[in-house]
mmCIF file of C-alpha atoms in Angstrom:
data_model
loop_
_atom_site.group_PDB
_atom_site.id
_atom_site.type_symbol
_atom_site.label_atom_id
_atom_site.label_comp_id
_atom_site.label_asym_id
_atom_site.label_seq_id
_atom_site.Cartn_x
_atom_site.Cartn_y
_atom_site.Cartn_z
ATOM 1 C CA MET A 1 0.000 0.000 0.000
ATOM 2 C CA GLU A 2 1.329 3.409 -0.950
ATOM 3 C CA ASP A 3 1.987 5.744 1.939
ATOM 4 C CA ASP A 4 0.914 9.318 1.154
ATOM 5 C CA ASN A 5 1.293 10.523 4.759
ATOM 6 C CA GLY A 6 -2.268 11.844 4.797
ATOM 7 C CA THR A 7 -4.632 11.872 7.767
ATOM 8 C CA TYR A 8 -7.627 9.545 7.699
ATOM 9 C CA GLU A 9 -11.026 11.228 7.395
ATOM 10 C CA TYR A 10 -14.188 9.389 8.410
ATOM 11 C CA SER A 11 -17.205 9.135 6.148
ATOM 12 C CA LYS A 12 -20.510 9.708 7.916
ATOM 13 C CA ILE A 13 -22.825 6.836 8.780
ATOM 14 C CA THR A 14 -26.254 7.667 7.376
ATOM 15 C CA GLN A 15 -28.284 4.515 8.141
ATOM 16 C CA SER A 16 -29.420 3.623 11.646
ATOM 17 C CA GLY A 17 -28.144 0.310 12.971
ATOM 18 C CA THR A 18 -24.947 0.627 10.931
ATOM 19 C CA ILE A 19 -21.476 0.275 12.427
ATOM 20 C CA ARG A 20 -17.922 0.454 11.124
ATOM 21 C CA LEU A 21 -15.758 -2.662 11.151
ATOM 22 C CA ILE A 22 -11.982 -2.905 10.956
ATOM 23 C CA LEU A 23 -10.502 -5.277 8.383
ATOM 24 C CA LEU A 24 -7.174 -5.908 10.120
ATOM 25 C CA HIS A 25 -4.481 -7.116 7.736
ATOM 26 C CA PRO A 26 -2.482 -10.176 8.837
ATOM 27 C CA SER A 27 1.103 -10.331 10.075
ATOM 28 C CA ASP A 28 3.117 -12.754 12.195
ATOM 29 C CA ASP A 29 5.500 -9.961 13.222
ATOM 30 C CA LEU A 30 4.446 -8.255 16.452
ATOM 31 C CA GLU A 31 6.488 -5.174 15.513
ATOM 32 C CA ALA A 32 5.058 -4.797 11.992
ATOM 33 C CA GLY A 33 2.984 -1.668 11.442
ATOM 34 C CA LEU A 34 -0.789 -1.953 11.747
ATOM 35 C CA ILE A 35 -2.586 -1.823 8.396
ATOM 36 C CA CYS A 36 -6.349 -2.009 8.046
ATOM 37 C CA SER A 37 -9.434 -0.872 6.169
ATOM 38 C CA LEU A 38 -12.770 0.376 7.495
ATOM 39 C CA ILE A 39 -16.102 -0.834 6.135
ATOM 40 C CA ASP A 40 -19.720 -0.158 7.072
ATOM 41 C CA ALA A 41 -21.882 -3.089 8.191
ATOM 42 C CA ARG A 42 -25.491 -3.466 9.298
ATOM 43 C CA LEU A 43 -25.744 -4.979 12.776
ATOM 44 C CA GLN A 44 -28.828 -6.976 11.809
ATOM 45 C CA GLU A 45 -26.973 -8.592 8.912
ATOM 46 C CA CYS A 46 -24.121 -9.552 11.247
ATOM 47 C CA ASP A 47 -26.630 -11.059 13.668
ATOM 48 C CA ASP A 48 -28.386 -12.996 10.887
ATOM 49 C CA ASP A 49 -25.090 -14.293 9.446
ATOM 50 C CA VAL A 50 -25.769 -12.486 6.166
ATOM 51 C CA VAL A 51 -22.231 -11.125 6.413
ATOM 52 C CA GLU A 52 -19.173 -12.503 8.194
ATOM 53 C CA HIS A 53 -19.193 -12.069 11.953
ATOM 54 C CA TYR A 54 -16.762 -9.840 13.811
ATOM 55 C CA ILE A 55 -14.762 -9.842 17.040
ATOM 56 C CA ALA A 56 -15.204 -7.024 19.567
ATOM 57 C CA ILE A 57 -12.249 -5.843 21.646
ATOM 58 C CA SER A 58 -12.565 -4.705 25.254
ATOM 59 C CA TYR A 59 -9.506 -2.803 26.458
ATOM 60 C CA VAL A 60 -8.330 0.178 28.510
ATOM 61 C CA TRP A 61 -7.865 3.478 26.661
ATOM 62 C CA GLY A 62 -4.723 4.544 28.498
ATOM 63 C CA LYS A 63 -2.995 7.928 28.351
ATOM 64 C CA ALA A 64 -3.556 10.156 25.313
ATOM 65 C CA VAL A 65 0.052 11.412 25.471
ATOM 66 C CA GLU A 66 1.276 7.977 24.361
ATOM 67 C CA ASN A 67 -0.727 7.785 21.123
ATOM 68 C CA LYS A 68 0.331 5.710 18.107
ATOM 69 C CA SER A 69 -0.739 5.671 14.449
ATOM 70 C CA VAL A 70 -2.458 2.997 12.368
ATOM 71 C CA LEU A 71 -2.712 3.010 8.578
ATOM 72 C CA VAL A 72 -6.405 3.007 7.591
ATOM 73 C CA ASP A 73 -7.117 2.796 3.857
ATOM 74 C CA GLY A 74 -3.697 4.300 3.184
ATOM 75 C CA LYS A 75 -4.129 7.203 5.624
ATOM 76 C CA TYR A 76 -2.859 7.686 9.169
ATOM 77 C CA LEU A 77 -5.244 7.568 12.131
ATOM 78 C CA GLU A 78 -4.108 8.280 15.690
ATOM 79 C CA ILE A 79 -5.048 5.665 18.305
ATOM 80 C CA THR A 80 -4.093 5.043 21.927
ATOM 81 C CA ALA A 81 -0.994 2.996 22.715
ATOM 82 C CA SER A 82 -3.191 0.438 24.490
ATOM 83 C CA LEU A 83 -5.352 -0.141 21.396
ATOM 84 C CA ASP A 84 -2.179 -0.379 19.316
ATOM 85 C CA GLN A 85 -0.945 -3.162 21.611
ATOM 86 C CA ALA A 86 -4.314 -4.937 21.603
ATOM 87 C CA LEU A 87 -4.515 -5.006 17.797
ATOM 88 C CA ARG A 88 -0.911 -6.196 17.446
ATOM 89 C CA HIS A 89 -1.541 -9.125 19.800
ATOM 90 C CA VAL A 90 -4.963 -10.021 18.385
ATOM 91 C CA ARG A 91 -3.808 -9.789 14.741
ATOM 92 C CA ASP A 92 -3.873 -13.104 12.870
ATOM 93 C CA PRO A 93 -0.680 -14.252 11.093
ATOM 94 C CA SER A 94 -2.403 -15.340 7.882
ATOM 95 C CA ARG A 95 -5.928 -13.966 7.461
ATOM 96 C CA ILE A 96 -7.839 -10.712 7.651
ATOM 97 C CA LEU A 97 -9.872 -10.293 10.842
ATOM 98 C CA ARG A 98 -13.100 -8.320 11.169
ATOM 99 C CA ILE A 99 -12.856 -6.363 14.410
ATOM 100 C CA TRP A 100 -14.867 -3.764 16.280
ATOM 101 C CA ALA A 101 -12.914 -1.438 18.588
ATOM 102 C CA ASP A 102 -14.333 1.896 19.709
ATOM 103 C CA GLY A 103 -11.058 3.803 19.281
ATOM 104 C CA ILE A 104 -11.213 3.274 15.513
ATOM 105 C CA CYS A 105 -14.818 2.341 14.711
ATOM 106 C CA ILE A 106 -16.246 5.480 16.333
ATOM 107 C CA ASN A 107 -15.193 8.907 15.077
ATOM 108 C CA GLN A 108 -14.025 10.271 18.416
ATOM 109 C CA GLY A 109 -13.814 13.802 17.012
ATOM 110 C CA ASP A 110 -17.498 13.897 16.005
ATOM 111 C CA VAL A 111 -19.931 14.264 18.923
ATOM 112 C CA GLN A 112 -22.908 13.146 16.832
ATOM 113 C CA ASP A 113 -21.106 9.988 15.713
ATOM 114 C CA ARG A 114 -20.155 9.235 19.311
ATOM 115 C CA ASN A 115 -23.747 9.742 20.431
ATOM 116 C CA THR A 116 -25.152 7.433 17.756
ATOM 117 C CA GLN A 117 -22.567 4.668 18.060
ATOM 118 C CA VAL A 118 -22.315 4.628 21.865
ATOM 119 C CA ALA A 119 -26.115 4.314 21.993
ATOM 120 C CA ILE A 120 -25.909 0.930 20.226
ATOM 121 C CA MET A 121 -22.790 -0.395 21.939
ATOM 122 C CA ASP A 122 -24.895 -2.866 23.910
ATOM 123 C CA SER A 123 -26.060 -4.404 20.619
ATOM 124 C CA ILE A 124 -22.523 -4.291 19.202
ATOM 125 C CA TYR A 125 -21.131 -6.445 22.022
ATOM 126 C CA ALA A 126 -24.180 -8.720 22.112
ATOM 127 C CA THR A 127 -23.902 -9.377 18.352
ATOM 128 C CA ALA A 128 -20.123 -9.981 18.189
ATOM 129 C CA ARG A 129 -19.098 -13.617 17.740
ATOM 130 C CA HIS A 130 -16.988 -13.127 20.831
ATOM 131 C CA THR A 131 -15.301 -10.341 22.778
ATOM 132 C CA ILE A 132 -11.570 -10.385 23.428
ATOM 133 C CA ILE A 133 -10.753 -8.842 26.802
ATOM 134 C CA PHE A 134 -7.185 -7.657 26.279
ATOM 135 C CA LEU A 135 -5.556 -7.202 29.680
ATOM 136 C CA GLY A 136 -2.128 -6.266 28.362
ATOM 137 C CA PRO A 137 1.097 -7.377 26.645
ATOM 138 C CA SER A 138 3.035 -10.415 27.747
ATOM 139 C CA TYR A 139 3.757 -10.692 31.456
ATOM 140 C CA SER A 140 5.511 -14.019 31.980
ATOM 141 C CA GLU A 141 3.891 -15.165 35.243
ATOM 142 C CA HIS A 142 0.341 -14.314 34.159
ATOM 143 C CA GLU A 143 0.787 -15.515 30.574
ATOM 144 C CA LEU A 144 2.145 -18.834 31.833
ATOM 145 C CA PHE A 145 -0.829 -19.128 34.167
ATOM 146 C CA LEU A 146 -3.263 -18.660 31.262
ATOM 147 C CA GLN A 147 -1.385 -21.322 29.296
ATOM 148 C CA LYS A 148 -1.814 -23.769 32.180
ATOM 149 C CA MET A 149 -5.494 -22.860 32.445
ATOM 150 C CA GLU A 150 -5.922 -23.422 28.709
ATOM 151 C CA ALA A 151 -4.259 -26.837 28.997
ATOM 152 C CA LEU A 152 -6.572 -27.810 31.863
ATOM 153 C CA SER A 153 -9.665 -26.798 29.903
ATOM 154 C CA LEU A 154 -8.506 -28.739 26.826
ATOM 155 C CA SER A 155 -7.821 -31.831 28.942
ATOM 156 C CA ARG A 156 -11.384 -31.594 30.325
ATOM 157 C CA GLU A 157 -10.201 -31.547 33.908
ATOM 158 C CA SER A 158 -12.825 -30.742 36.495
ATOM 159 C CA SER A 159 -13.592 -27.118 37.309
ATOM 160 C CA ASP A 160 -12.551 -27.865 40.903
ATOM 161 C CA LYS A 161 -9.047 -28.764 39.761
ATOM 162 C CA GLN A 162 -8.892 -25.582 37.696
ATOM 163 C CA ALA A 163 -9.903 -23.509 40.722
ATOM 164 C CA ASP A 164 -7.388 -25.319 42.931
ATOM 165 C CA SER A 165 -4.557 -24.312 40.623
ATOM 166 C CA GLY A 166 -4.664 -20.806 42.128
ATOM 167 C CA SER A 167 -3.845 -17.554 40.391
ATOM 168 C CA PRO A 168 -0.638 -15.516 40.637
ATOM 169 C CA GLN A 169 -0.582 -12.274 42.584
ATOM 170 C CA GLY A 170 -2.024 -9.203 40.897
ATOM 171 C CA MET A 171 -4.291 -10.936 38.379
ATOM 172 C CA LEU A 172 -7.133 -8.538 39.207
ATOM 173 C CA GLU A 173 -4.865 -5.490 39.336
ATOM 174 C CA TYR A 174 -4.884 -4.937 35.585
ATOM 175 C CA PRO A 175 -6.452 -1.522 34.837
ATOM 176 C CA TRP A 176 -9.196 -3.242 32.809
ATOM 177 C CA PHE A 177 -10.907 -4.450 35.991
ATOM 178 C CA GLY A 178 -11.353 -0.868 37.210
ATOM 179 C CA ARG A 179 -12.785 0.484 33.948
ATOM 180 C CA VAL A 180 -16.410 1.626 33.970
ATOM 181 C CA TRP A 181 -17.408 0.327 30.500
ATOM 182 C CA ILE A 182 -16.316 -3.271 31.048
ATOM 183 C CA LEU A 183 -19.484 -4.436 32.812
ATOM 184 C CA GLN A 184 -21.666 -3.849 29.750
ATOM 185 C CA GLU A 185 -19.000 -5.216 27.400
ATOM 186 C CA LEU A 186 -18.555 -8.371 29.472
ATOM 187 C CA ALA A 187 -22.149 -8.951 30.529
ATOM 188 C CA LEU A 188 -23.644 -8.753 27.040
ATOM 189 C CA SER A 189 -20.965 -10.695 25.170
ATOM 190 C CA PRO A 190 -22.102 -14.260 24.375
ATOM 191 C CA ASP A 191 -18.567 -15.684 24.441
ATOM 192 C CA PRO A 192 -15.875 -13.457 25.990
ATOM 193 C CA ARG A 193 -12.203 -14.468 26.055
ATOM 194 C CA VAL A 194 -9.404 -13.153 28.294
ATOM 195 C CA GLN A 195 -6.048 -12.454 26.631
ATOM 196 C CA ILE A 196 -2.601 -11.601 28.012
ATOM 197 C CA GLY A 197 0.118 -11.312 25.398
ATOM 198 C CA ARG A 198 -0.907 -13.832 22.758
ATOM 199 C CA VAL A 199 -2.438 -16.363 25.142
ATOM 200 C CA ARG A 200 -6.237 -16.443 25.221
ATOM 201 C CA VAL A 201 -8.718 -18.409 27.368
ATOM 202 C CA ARG A 202 -12.484 -18.444 27.701
ATOM 203 C CA TRP A 203 -13.970 -16.158 30.342
ATOM 204 C CA ASN A 204 -15.847 -18.989 32.056
ATOM 205 C CA HIS A 205 -12.569 -20.833 32.796
ATOM 206 C CA PHE A 206 -10.912 -17.622 33.985
ATOM 207 C CA SER A 207 -13.814 -16.559 36.213
ATOM 208 C CA LYS A 208 -14.230 -20.021 37.772
ATOM 209 C CA MET A 209 -10.600 -19.967 38.803
ATOM 210 C CA ILE A 210 -10.812 -16.498 40.374
ATOM 211 C CA GLU A 211 -14.186 -17.137 42.032
ATOM 212 C CA GLY A 212 -13.121 -20.567 43.274
ATOM 213 C CA GLU A 213 -10.144 -19.372 45.287
ATOM 214 C CA ALA A 214 -10.282 -19.488 49.058
ATOM 215 C CA VAL A 215 -11.373 -16.256 50.739
ATOM 216 C CA THR A 216 -8.428 -14.363 52.202
ATOM 217 C CA VAL A 217 -7.779 -10.782 53.238
ATOM 218 C CA GLN A 218 -6.789 -10.095 49.636
ATOM 219 C CA SER A 219 -10.030 -11.710 48.463
ATOM 220 C CA LEU A 220 -11.969 -9.016 50.316
ATOM 221 C CA SER A 221 -10.364 -6.220 48.308
ATOM 222 C CA THR A 222 -12.437 -3.764 46.298
ATOM 223 C CA ARG A 223 -11.311 -5.385 43.043
ATOM 224 C CA ARG A 224 -12.354 -8.833 44.282
ATOM 225 C CA LYS A 225 -15.798 -7.570 45.274
ATOM 226 C CA LEU A 226 -16.209 -5.816 41.911
ATOM 227 C CA PHE A 227 -15.174 -9.003 40.131
ATOM 228 C CA HIS A 228 -17.725 -11.052 42.059
ATOM 229 C CA GLU A 229 -20.495 -8.561 41.251
ATOM 230 C CA MET A 230 -19.466 -8.564 37.571
ATOM 231 C CA CYS A 231 -19.755 -12.353 37.419
ATOM 232 C CA GLN A 232 -23.148 -12.322 39.111
ATOM 233 C CA ILE A 233 -24.561 -9.631 36.830
ATOM 234 C CA ARG A 234 -23.190 -11.326 33.708
ATOM 235 C CA GLY A 235 -24.742 -14.654 34.710
ATOM 236 C CA LYS A 236 -28.123 -13.097 35.362
ATOM 237 C CA LEU A 237 -28.090 -10.978 32.201
ATOM 238 C CA GLN A 238 -27.160 -13.962 30.045
ATOM 239 C CA GLY A 239 -30.031 -15.849 31.675
ATOM 240 C CA ARG A 240 -32.386 -12.962 30.915
ATOM 241 C CA MET A 241 -31.269 -12.930 27.275
ATOM 242 C CA TYR A 242 -32.101 -16.633 26.948
ATOM 243 C CA MET A 243 -35.330 -16.529 28.965
ATOM 244 C CA GLY A 244 -36.618 -13.244 27.531
ATOM 245 C CA ALA A 245 -39.850 -12.032 29.115
ATOM 246 C CA GLU A 246 -39.970 -15.127 31.350
ATOM 247 C CA SER A 247 -36.861 -14.073 33.241
ATOM 248 C CA GLU A 248 -37.415 -12.888 36.799
ATOM 249 C CA PHE A 249 -34.120 -11.011 36.892
ATOM 250 C CA LYS A 250 -34.432 -7.233 36.953
ATOM 251 C CA ILE A 251 -31.648 -4.727 37.393
ATOM 252 C CA THR A 252 -32.141 -1.006 37.848
ATOM 253 C CA ILE A 253 -29.743 1.830 37.151
ATOM 254 C CA LEU A 254 -29.683 2.513 40.897
ATOM 255 C CA ASP A 255 -28.568 -1.084 41.571
ATOM 256 C CA VAL A 256 -25.776 -0.734 39.029
ATOM 257 C CA LEU A 257 -24.581 2.664 40.261
ATOM 258 C CA GLN A 258 -24.403 1.380 43.831
ATOM 259 C CA ALA A 259 -22.454 -1.716 42.735
ATOM 260 C CA ARG A 260 -20.049 0.303 40.582
ATOM 261 C CA ARG A 261 -19.478 3.150 43.034
ATOM 262 C CA GLY A 262 -15.847 4.252 43.263
ATOM 263 C CA LEU A 263 -14.767 3.415 39.720
ATOM 264 C CA GLY A 264 -12.831 6.111 37.899
ATOM 265 C CA VAL A 265 -14.089 7.592 34.633
ATOM 266 C CA THR A 266 -12.496 10.055 32.213
ATOM 267 C CA ASP A 267 -15.895 11.562 31.419
ATOM 268 C CA PRO A 268 -18.297 11.523 34.419
ATOM 269 C CA LYS A 269 -21.270 11.156 32.047
ATOM 270 C CA ASP A 270 -20.016 7.669 31.217
ATOM 271 C CA MET A 271 -20.955 6.439 34.683
ATOM 272 C CA ILE A 272 -24.545 6.662 33.406
ATOM 273 C CA TYR A 273 -24.042 5.998 29.694
ATOM 274 C CA ALA A 274 -21.881 2.903 30.253
ATOM 275 C CA HIS A 275 -24.691 1.140 32.101
ATOM 276 C CA LEU A 276 -27.760 1.991 30.016
ATOM 277 C CA GLY A 277 -27.502 -1.249 28.044
ATOM 278 C CA ILE A 278 -27.743 -3.489 31.107
ATOM 279 C CA SER A 279 -30.312 -1.559 33.139
ATOM 280 C CA GLU A 280 -34.098 -1.623 32.808
ATOM 281 C CA SER A 281 -35.164 -1.240 29.173
ATOM 282 C CA GLN A 282 -37.409 1.788 29.744
ATOM 283 C CA LEU A 283 -34.415 3.808 30.964
ATOM 284 C CA LYS A 284 -33.245 4.338 27.373
ATOM 285 C CA SER A 285 -36.457 6.183 26.554
ATOM 286 C CA HIS A 286 -35.774 8.642 29.396
ATOM 287 C CA ILE A 287 -32.041 9.199 28.912
ATOM 288 C CA THR A 288 -30.618 9.906 25.465
ATOM 289 C CA ILE A 289 -26.861 9.658 25.026
ATOM 290 C CA ASP A 290 -25.610 13.135 24.201
ATOM 291 C CA TYR A 291 -22.005 14.091 24.957
ATOM 292 C CA SER A 292 -22.777 17.762 24.377
ATOM 293 C CA LYS A 293 -24.796 17.770 27.623
ATOM 294 C CA SER A 294 -23.155 18.806 30.860
ATOM 295 C CA LYS A 295 -22.484 16.347 33.660
ATOM 296 C CA ALA A 296 -25.141 18.116 35.743
ATOM 297 C CA GLN A 297 -27.783 17.676 33.026
ATOM 298 C CA VAL A 298 -27.111 13.942 32.689
ATOM 299 C CA TYR A 299 -27.192 13.338 36.432
ATOM 300 C CA GLU A 300 -30.351 15.434 36.846
ATOM 301 C CA GLU A 301 -32.099 13.379 34.142
ATOM 302 C CA THR A 302 -31.033 10.175 35.893
ATOM 303 C CA ALA A 303 -32.161 11.431 39.311
ATOM 304 C CA ARG A 304 -35.577 12.371 37.930
ATOM 305 C CA TYR A 305 -35.971 8.891 36.451
ATOM 306 C CA ILE A 306 -34.945 7.155 39.678
#
């Protein structure tokens, strides 16, 4: 591809229910530059298997001062260093991958595009074939642990044996576990995977191991409590998705805000917006995602609803 050193410019999405997907070019070299294309896709067609499915990525944005560049359709687009790392580690060595990642698939410089796309993020994660939770680049102790967990799952060992294997220190200290958006991304994904470096395991194996550990002083930490609540909410939401109207599980925005209290957010409005997709359905008709609103306006709207 010819490099003309230009800056990528987004085309507007004009049809409702349409998202952008990354076509990530293959490479087996972790250091090779990221090259991709962007296409528009209808969510309904992805859900109906009319078009090829995609993978969603859940990651931490990181610091804006450490931004990198990706080549999109021959033009440069600035992305966070954390997304750069996630794409490098997820990239397939031989085939193009269809990926959804908010740092590229949403025009972050266009408030209207952010409003429209963030409003359907619940459907984006629910429709993805699976979500890759990228915790970070290779860290030998944790990567080795995931490899052992993967081997146990492939050998069909009992879940008790997996839990007994124990996890290394700091497994829940990755910044991802303190991010406000992860609950919706995790809870609505039909088949999430956890990845460190290039090692990837299914969420259900990972969560069973963490949840199955003996309770210690460390187990009573804020992160451990948040993790437990995440697992409970995901289980109930997945049950509600299968049961539909027959499900007895209800979760209100007040329940979620109380459970998620203390998490840090870059934009305070996201404490509300990040949980609309997993709260009671009628909430969306009362609160419209609009990043041009002030924090006070968003919280006043929420308080009136509650």
